[in-house]
CSV table of C-alpha atoms in Angstrom, one decimal:
chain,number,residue,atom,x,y,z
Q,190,UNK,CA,-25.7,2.8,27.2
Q,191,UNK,CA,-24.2,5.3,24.5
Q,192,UNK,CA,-24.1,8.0,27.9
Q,193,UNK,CA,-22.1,5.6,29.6
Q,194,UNK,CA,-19.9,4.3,26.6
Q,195,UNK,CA,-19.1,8.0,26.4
Q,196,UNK,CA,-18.4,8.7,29.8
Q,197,UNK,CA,-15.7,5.4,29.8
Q,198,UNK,CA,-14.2,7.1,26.7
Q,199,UNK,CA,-14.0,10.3,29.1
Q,200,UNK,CA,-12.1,8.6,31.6
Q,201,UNK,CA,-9.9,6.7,29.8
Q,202,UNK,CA,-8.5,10.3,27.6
Q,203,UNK,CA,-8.2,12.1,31.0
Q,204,UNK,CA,-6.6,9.3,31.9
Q,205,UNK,CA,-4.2,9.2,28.9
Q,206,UNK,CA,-3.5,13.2,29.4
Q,207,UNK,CA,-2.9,12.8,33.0
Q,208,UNK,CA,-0.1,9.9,32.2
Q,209,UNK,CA,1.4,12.0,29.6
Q,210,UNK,CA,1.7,15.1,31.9
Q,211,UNK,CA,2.8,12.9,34.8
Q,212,UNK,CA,5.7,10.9,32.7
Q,213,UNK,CA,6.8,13.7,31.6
Q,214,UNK,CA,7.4,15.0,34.9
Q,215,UNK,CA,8.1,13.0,37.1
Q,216,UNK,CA,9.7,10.2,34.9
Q,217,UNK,CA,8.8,6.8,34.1
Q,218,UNK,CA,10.2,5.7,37.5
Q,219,UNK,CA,9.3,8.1,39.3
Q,220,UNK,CA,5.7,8.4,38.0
Q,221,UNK,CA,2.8,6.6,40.0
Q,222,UNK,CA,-0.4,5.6,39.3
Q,223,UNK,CA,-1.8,7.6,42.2
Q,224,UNK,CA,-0.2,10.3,41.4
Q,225,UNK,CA,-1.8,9.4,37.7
Q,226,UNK,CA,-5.0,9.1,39.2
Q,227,UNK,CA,-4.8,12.8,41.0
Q,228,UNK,CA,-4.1,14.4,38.2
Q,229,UNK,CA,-7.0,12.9,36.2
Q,230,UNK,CA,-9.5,13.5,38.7
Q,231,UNK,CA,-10.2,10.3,39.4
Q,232,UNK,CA,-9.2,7.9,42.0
Q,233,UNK,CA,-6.9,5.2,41.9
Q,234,UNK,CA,-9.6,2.3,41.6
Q,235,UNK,CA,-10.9,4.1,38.7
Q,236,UNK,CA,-7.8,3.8,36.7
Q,237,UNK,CA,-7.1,0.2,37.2
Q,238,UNK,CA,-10.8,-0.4,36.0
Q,239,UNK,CA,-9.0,1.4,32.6
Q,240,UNK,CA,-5.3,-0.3,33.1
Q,241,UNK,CA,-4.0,-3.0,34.8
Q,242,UNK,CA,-0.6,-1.3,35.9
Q,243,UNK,CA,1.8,1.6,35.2
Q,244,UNK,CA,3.1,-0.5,32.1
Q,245,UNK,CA,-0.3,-1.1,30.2
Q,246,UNK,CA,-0.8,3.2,30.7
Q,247,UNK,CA,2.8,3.8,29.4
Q,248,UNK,CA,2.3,1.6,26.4
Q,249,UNK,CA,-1.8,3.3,25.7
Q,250,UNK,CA,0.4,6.7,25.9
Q,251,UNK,CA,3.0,6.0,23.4
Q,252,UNK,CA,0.2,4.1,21.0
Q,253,UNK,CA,-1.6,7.3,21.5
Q,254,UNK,CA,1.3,9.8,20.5
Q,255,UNK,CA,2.2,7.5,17.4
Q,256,UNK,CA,-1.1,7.2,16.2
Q,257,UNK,CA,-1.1,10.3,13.8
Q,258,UNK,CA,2.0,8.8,11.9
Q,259,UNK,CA,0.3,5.3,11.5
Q,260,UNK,CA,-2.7,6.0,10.5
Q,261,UNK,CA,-0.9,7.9,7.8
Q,262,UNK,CA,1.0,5.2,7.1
Q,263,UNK,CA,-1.8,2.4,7.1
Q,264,UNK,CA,-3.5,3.8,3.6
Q,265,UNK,CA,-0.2,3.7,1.5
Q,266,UNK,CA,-2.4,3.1,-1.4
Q,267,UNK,CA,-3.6,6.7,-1.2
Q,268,UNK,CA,0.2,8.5,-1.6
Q,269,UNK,CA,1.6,9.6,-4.3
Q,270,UNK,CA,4.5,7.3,-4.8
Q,271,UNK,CA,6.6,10.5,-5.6
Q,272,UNK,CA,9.4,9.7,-2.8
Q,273,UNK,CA,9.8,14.1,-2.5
Q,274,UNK,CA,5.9,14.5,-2.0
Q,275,UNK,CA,5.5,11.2,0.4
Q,276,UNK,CA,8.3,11.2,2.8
Q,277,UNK,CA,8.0,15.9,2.9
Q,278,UNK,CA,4.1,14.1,4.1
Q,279,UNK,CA,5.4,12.3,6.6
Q,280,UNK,CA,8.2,14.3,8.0
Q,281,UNK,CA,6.1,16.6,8.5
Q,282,UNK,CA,3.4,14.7,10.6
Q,283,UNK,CA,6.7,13.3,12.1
Q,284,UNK,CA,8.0,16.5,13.2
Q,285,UNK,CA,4.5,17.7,14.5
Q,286,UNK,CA,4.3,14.4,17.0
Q,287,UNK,CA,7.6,15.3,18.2
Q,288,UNK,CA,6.8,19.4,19.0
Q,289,UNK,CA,3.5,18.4,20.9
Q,290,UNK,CA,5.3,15.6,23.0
Q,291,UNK,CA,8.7,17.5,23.3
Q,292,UNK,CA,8.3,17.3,27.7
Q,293,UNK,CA,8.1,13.4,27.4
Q,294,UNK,CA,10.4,12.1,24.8
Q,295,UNK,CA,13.3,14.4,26.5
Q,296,UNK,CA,11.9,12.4,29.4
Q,297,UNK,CA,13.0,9.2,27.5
Q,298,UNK,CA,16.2,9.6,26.0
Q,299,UNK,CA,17.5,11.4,29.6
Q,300,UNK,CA,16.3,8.1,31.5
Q,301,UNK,CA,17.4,5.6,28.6
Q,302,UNK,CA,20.0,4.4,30.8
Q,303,UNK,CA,17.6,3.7,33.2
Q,304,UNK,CA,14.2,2.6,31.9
Q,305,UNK,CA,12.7,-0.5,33.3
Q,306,UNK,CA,12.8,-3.7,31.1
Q,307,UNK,CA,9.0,-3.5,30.6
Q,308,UNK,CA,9.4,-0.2,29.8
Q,309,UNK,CA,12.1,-0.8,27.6
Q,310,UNK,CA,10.4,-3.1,25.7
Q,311,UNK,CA,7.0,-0.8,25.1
Q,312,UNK,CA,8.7,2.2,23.4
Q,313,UNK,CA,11.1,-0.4,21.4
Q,314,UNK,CA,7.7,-2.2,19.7
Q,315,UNK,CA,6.4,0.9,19.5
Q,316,UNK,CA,9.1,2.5,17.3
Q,317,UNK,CA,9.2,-0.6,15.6
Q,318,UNK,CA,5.9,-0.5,14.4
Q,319,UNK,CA,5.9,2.7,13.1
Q,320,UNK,CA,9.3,1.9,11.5
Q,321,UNK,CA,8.0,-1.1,9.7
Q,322,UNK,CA,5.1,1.3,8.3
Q,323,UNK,CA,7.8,3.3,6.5
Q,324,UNK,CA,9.7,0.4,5.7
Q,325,UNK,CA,7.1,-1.1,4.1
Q,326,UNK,CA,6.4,1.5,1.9
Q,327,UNK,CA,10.2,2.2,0.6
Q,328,UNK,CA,10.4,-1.4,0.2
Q,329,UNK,CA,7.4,-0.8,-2.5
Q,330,UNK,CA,9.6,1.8,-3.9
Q,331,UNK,CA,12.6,-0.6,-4.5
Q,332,UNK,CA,10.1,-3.3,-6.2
Q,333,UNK,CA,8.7,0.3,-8.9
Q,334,UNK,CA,12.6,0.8,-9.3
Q,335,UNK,CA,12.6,4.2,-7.6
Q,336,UNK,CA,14.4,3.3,-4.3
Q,337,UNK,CA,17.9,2.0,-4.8
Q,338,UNK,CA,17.5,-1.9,-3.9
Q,339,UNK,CA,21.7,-1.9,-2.3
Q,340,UNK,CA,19.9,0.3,0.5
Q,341,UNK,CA,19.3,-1.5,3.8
Q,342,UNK,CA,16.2,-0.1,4.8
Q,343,UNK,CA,15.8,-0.7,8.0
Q,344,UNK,CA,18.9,1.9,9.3
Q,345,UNK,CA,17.9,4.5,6.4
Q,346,UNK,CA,14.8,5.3,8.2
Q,347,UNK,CA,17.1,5.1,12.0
Q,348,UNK,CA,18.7,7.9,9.9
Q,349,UNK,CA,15.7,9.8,8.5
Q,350,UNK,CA,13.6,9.8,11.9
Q,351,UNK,CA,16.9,10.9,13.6
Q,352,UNK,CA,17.7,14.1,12.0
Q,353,UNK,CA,14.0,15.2,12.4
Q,354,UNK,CA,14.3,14.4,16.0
Q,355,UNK,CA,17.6,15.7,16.4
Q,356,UNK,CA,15.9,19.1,15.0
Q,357,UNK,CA,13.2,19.3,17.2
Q,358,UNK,CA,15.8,18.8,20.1
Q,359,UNK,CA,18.4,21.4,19.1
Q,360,UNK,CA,15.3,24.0,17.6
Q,361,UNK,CA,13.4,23.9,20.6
Q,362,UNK,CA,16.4,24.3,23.4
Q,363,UNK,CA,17.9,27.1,21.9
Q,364,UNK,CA,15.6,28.6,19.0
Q,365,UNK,CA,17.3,31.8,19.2
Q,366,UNK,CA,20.7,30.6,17.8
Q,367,UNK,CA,19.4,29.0,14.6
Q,368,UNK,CA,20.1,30.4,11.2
Q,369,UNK,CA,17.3,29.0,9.8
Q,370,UNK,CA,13.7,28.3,9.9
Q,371,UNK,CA,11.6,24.5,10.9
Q,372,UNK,CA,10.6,24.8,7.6
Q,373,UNK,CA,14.2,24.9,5.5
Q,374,UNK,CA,15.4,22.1,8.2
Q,375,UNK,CA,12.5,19.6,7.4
Q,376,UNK,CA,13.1,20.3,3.6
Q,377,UNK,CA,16.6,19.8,4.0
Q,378,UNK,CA,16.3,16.7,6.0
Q,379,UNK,CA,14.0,15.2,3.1
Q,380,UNK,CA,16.1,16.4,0.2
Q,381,UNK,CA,19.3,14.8,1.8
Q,382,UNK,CA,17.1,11.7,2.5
Q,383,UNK,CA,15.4,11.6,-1.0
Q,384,UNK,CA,18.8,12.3,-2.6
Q,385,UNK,CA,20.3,9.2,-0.8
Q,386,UNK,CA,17.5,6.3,-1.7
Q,387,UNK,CA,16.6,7.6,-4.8
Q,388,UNK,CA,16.7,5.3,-8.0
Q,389,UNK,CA,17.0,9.1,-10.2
Q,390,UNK,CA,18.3,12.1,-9.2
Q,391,UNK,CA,16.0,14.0,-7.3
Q,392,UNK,CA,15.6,16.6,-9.8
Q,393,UNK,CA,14.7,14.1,-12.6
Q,394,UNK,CA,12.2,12.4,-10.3
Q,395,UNK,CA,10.8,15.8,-9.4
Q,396,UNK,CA,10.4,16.7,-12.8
Q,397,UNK,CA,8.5,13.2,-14.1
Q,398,UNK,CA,5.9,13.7,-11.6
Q,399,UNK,CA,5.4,17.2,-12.3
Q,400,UNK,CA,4.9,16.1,-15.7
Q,401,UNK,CA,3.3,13.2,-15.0
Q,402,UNK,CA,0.4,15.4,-13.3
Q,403,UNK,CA,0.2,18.1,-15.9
Q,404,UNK,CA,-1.3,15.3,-18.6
């Protein structure tokens, strides 16, 4: 039973890799499932046993590539509540989801004119649940009195996500005519961020917690 548990777990992540490779290829229209199937070693049968259409595989992909941001996000009782510490955290799981699926989220945004409704619909709950992660915790942050409450949350972190992904774009298109490093960028992006929402001033906040940790 456990052998055969782990050989449907097999499947399904060669499966998953395939899609990923495939999408990002060939494009979400373009992209079939026997294609998806070739790729994964398996045959077509064999994936609908896993997923019921091209849809239901998009939608395990994207769940997949989010994952390491929501399960950082799900145990907010474990951060800091420093907003600097937190949010440099999760930019930077942010930023590494973005570099390892660069191929297929360029395949997004250059078919976003084009995507299927389905489709459409699967990458929109998808950033929306991650969304509502971070929401959720900045919204904590507002009720401690270290988020400004006049900030509508909901297009701050639009903004926030958007300049890391902006980065990734522009750093990994033409990394050559950058004057600066991933690292200063992400830091930057954070400290505008951090300067924006914060109840202090980032250096005052900075300072309490440093305190706060030394007693």
């Amino acid at each position: 039973m456990e052998n055969l548990l782990s050989r449907t777990a097999q499947t399904r992540a060669r499966l998953l890799k395939a899609a990923t490779e495939v999408f990002a290829d060939a494009g979400l229209a373009g992209a079939t499932t026997r294609e998806i199937a070739r790729v994964a070693g398996v045959n077509e049968v064999t994936l609908f046993r896993h997923f019921q259409n091209k849809e239901q595989l998009l939608a395990a992909v994207i769940e997949k590539v989010i994952a390491l941001q929501a399960e950082a996000l799900d145990n907010q009782d474990k951060w800091t509540q420093d907003l600097y510490t937190d949010l440099s955290h999760y930019a930077w799981l942010f930023n590494q989801m973005l570099e390892e699926h660069e191929a297929l989220i360029r395949t997004f945004i250059g078919e976003a004119k084009r995507h299927p409704n389905a489709a459409c619909q699967i990458l929109h709950d998808a950033a929306q649940s991650l969304n509502e992660k971070l929401i959720a915790y900045l919204r904590k942050g507002q009720e401690n009195d270290t988020v400004r409450s006049d900030i509508d949350l909901m297009p701050a972190v639009d903004m926030f996500t958007g300049m890391l992904l902006a980065g990734m774009l522009r750093r990994t298109a033409t990394p050559s005519t950058l004057g600066y490093s991933t690292k200063l960028y992400i830091e930057t992006c954070v400290n505008l961020f951090v300067t924006g929402i914060s109840s202090l001033p980032l250096k005052q906040g900075r300072k309490e917690k440093t305190e706060g940790e030394k007693e």
